Amino acid sequence: MPHIKVIYVNDGPGLLLGSMWNDYAYIEDQWPDRVKVVTLRMVPDRITSEWLRS
């Protein structure tokens, strides 16, 4: 399934608090180029058309 992308959008302050961010970073590291974890403010910077097409 090389074309599937997963975007977790967490719209709360908890994402950037210590262990939660570490947990989400671990998820991204397990599936590089397929999974992104973001807040709504991060979407324009982290979810690019290039990433979506890769």
PDB file of C-alpha atoms in Angstrom:
ATOM      1  CA  MET A   1       0.000   0.000   0.000  1.00  0.00           C
ATOM      2  CA  PRO A   2       2.614   2.556  -1.001  1.00  0.00           C
ATOM      3  CA  HIS A   3       0.160   5.376  -1.739  1.00  0.00           C
ATOM      4  CA  ILE A   4      -1.659   5.483   1.589  1.00  0.00           C
ATOM      5  CA  LYS A   5      -0.964   8.475   3.829  1.00  0.00           C
ATOM      6  CA  VAL A   6      -2.148   8.807   7.414  1.00  0.00           C
ATOM      7  CA  ILE A   7      -2.594  12.200   9.044  1.00  0.00           C
ATOM      8  CA  TYR A   8      -3.349  12.421  12.757  1.00  0.00           C
ATOM      9  CA  VAL A   9      -4.713  15.856  13.600  1.00  0.00           C
ATOM     10  CA  ASN A  10      -4.727  16.648  17.297  1.00  0.00           C
ATOM     11  CA  ASP A  11      -6.337  20.012  17.963  1.00  0.00           C
ATOM     12  CA  GLY A  12      -5.479  20.382  21.596  1.00  0.00           C
ATOM     13  CA  PRO A  13      -2.617  21.613  23.738  1.00  0.00           C
ATOM     14  CA  GLY A  14      -1.701  18.087  24.811  1.00  0.00           C
ATOM     15  CA  LEU A  15       0.145  17.181  21.616  1.00  0.00           C
ATOM     16  CA  LEU A  16       3.179  19.253  22.505  1.00  0.00           C
ATOM     17  CA  LEU A  17       3.332  18.132  26.114  1.00  0.00           C
ATOM     18  CA  GLY A  18       6.246  15.826  26.852  1.00  0.00           C
ATOM     19  CA  SER A  19       5.402  12.167  26.483  1.00  0.00           C
ATOM     20  CA  MET A  20       2.530  12.638  24.033  1.00  0.00           C
ATOM     21  CA  TRP A  21       4.825  14.325  21.525  1.00  0.00           C
ATOM     22  CA  ASN A  22       7.399  11.563  22.036  1.00  0.00           C
ATOM     23  CA  ASP A  23       4.735   8.922  21.397  1.00  0.00           C
ATOM     24  CA  TYR A  24       3.579  10.616  18.202  1.00  0.00           C
ATOM     25  CA  ALA A  25       7.156  11.165  17.016  1.00  0.00           C
ATOM     26  CA  TYR A  26       7.726   7.436  17.507  1.00  0.00           C
ATOM     27  CA  ILE A  27       4.707   6.675  15.297  1.00  0.00           C
ATOM     28  CA  GLU A  28       6.064   8.964  12.567  1.00  0.00           C
ATOM     29  CA  ASP A  29       9.496   7.332  12.822  1.00  0.00           C
ATOM     30  CA  GLN A  30       7.982   3.876  12.314  1.00  0.00           C
ATOM     31  CA  TRP A  31       6.420   4.854   8.978  1.00  0.00           C
ATOM     32  CA  PRO A  32       8.513   7.669   7.519  1.00  0.00           C
ATOM     33  CA  ASP A  33       6.915   9.434   4.553  1.00  0.00           C
ATOM     34  CA  ARG A  34       3.528   7.810   5.289  1.00  0.00           C
ATOM     35  CA  VAL A  35       2.412   9.168   8.668  1.00  0.00           C
ATOM     36  CA  LYS A  36       2.270  12.736   9.976  1.00  0.00           C
ATOM     37  CA  VAL A  37       1.031  13.914  13.352  1.00  0.00           C
ATOM     38  CA  VAL A  38       0.040  17.571  13.459  1.00  0.00           C
ATOM     39  CA  THR A  39      -1.998  20.226  15.158  1.00  0.00           C
ATOM     40  CA  LEU A  40      -4.214  22.451  13.030  1.00  0.00           C
ATOM     41  CA  ARG A  41      -1.541  25.160  13.141  1.00  0.00           C
ATOM     42  CA  MET A  42       1.100  22.739  11.843  1.00  0.00           C
ATOM     43  CA  VAL A  43      -0.896  21.618   8.798  1.00  0.00           C
ATOM     44  CA  PRO A  44       0.376  24.276   6.340  1.00  0.00           C
ATOM     45  CA  ASP A  45       4.002  23.566   7.275  1.00  0.00           C
ATOM     46  CA  ARG A  46       3.952  19.783   7.601  1.00  0.00           C
ATOM     47  CA  ILE A  47       1.286  18.589   5.142  1.00  0.00           C
ATOM     48  CA  THR A  48       2.654  19.677   1.798  1.00  0.00           C
ATOM     49  CA  SER A  49       1.504  18.729  -1.671  1.00  0.00           C
ATOM     50  CA  GLU A  50       4.929  17.156  -2.215  1.00  0.00           C
ATOM     51  CA  TRP A  51       4.471  14.925   0.828  1.00  0.00           C
ATOM     52  CA  LEU A  52       0.959  13.959  -0.246  1.00  0.00           C
ATOM     53  CA  ARG A  53       2.184  12.985  -3.729  1.00  0.00           C
ATOM     54  CA  SER A  54       5.265  11.081  -2.560  1.00  0.00           C
TER      55      SER A  54
END
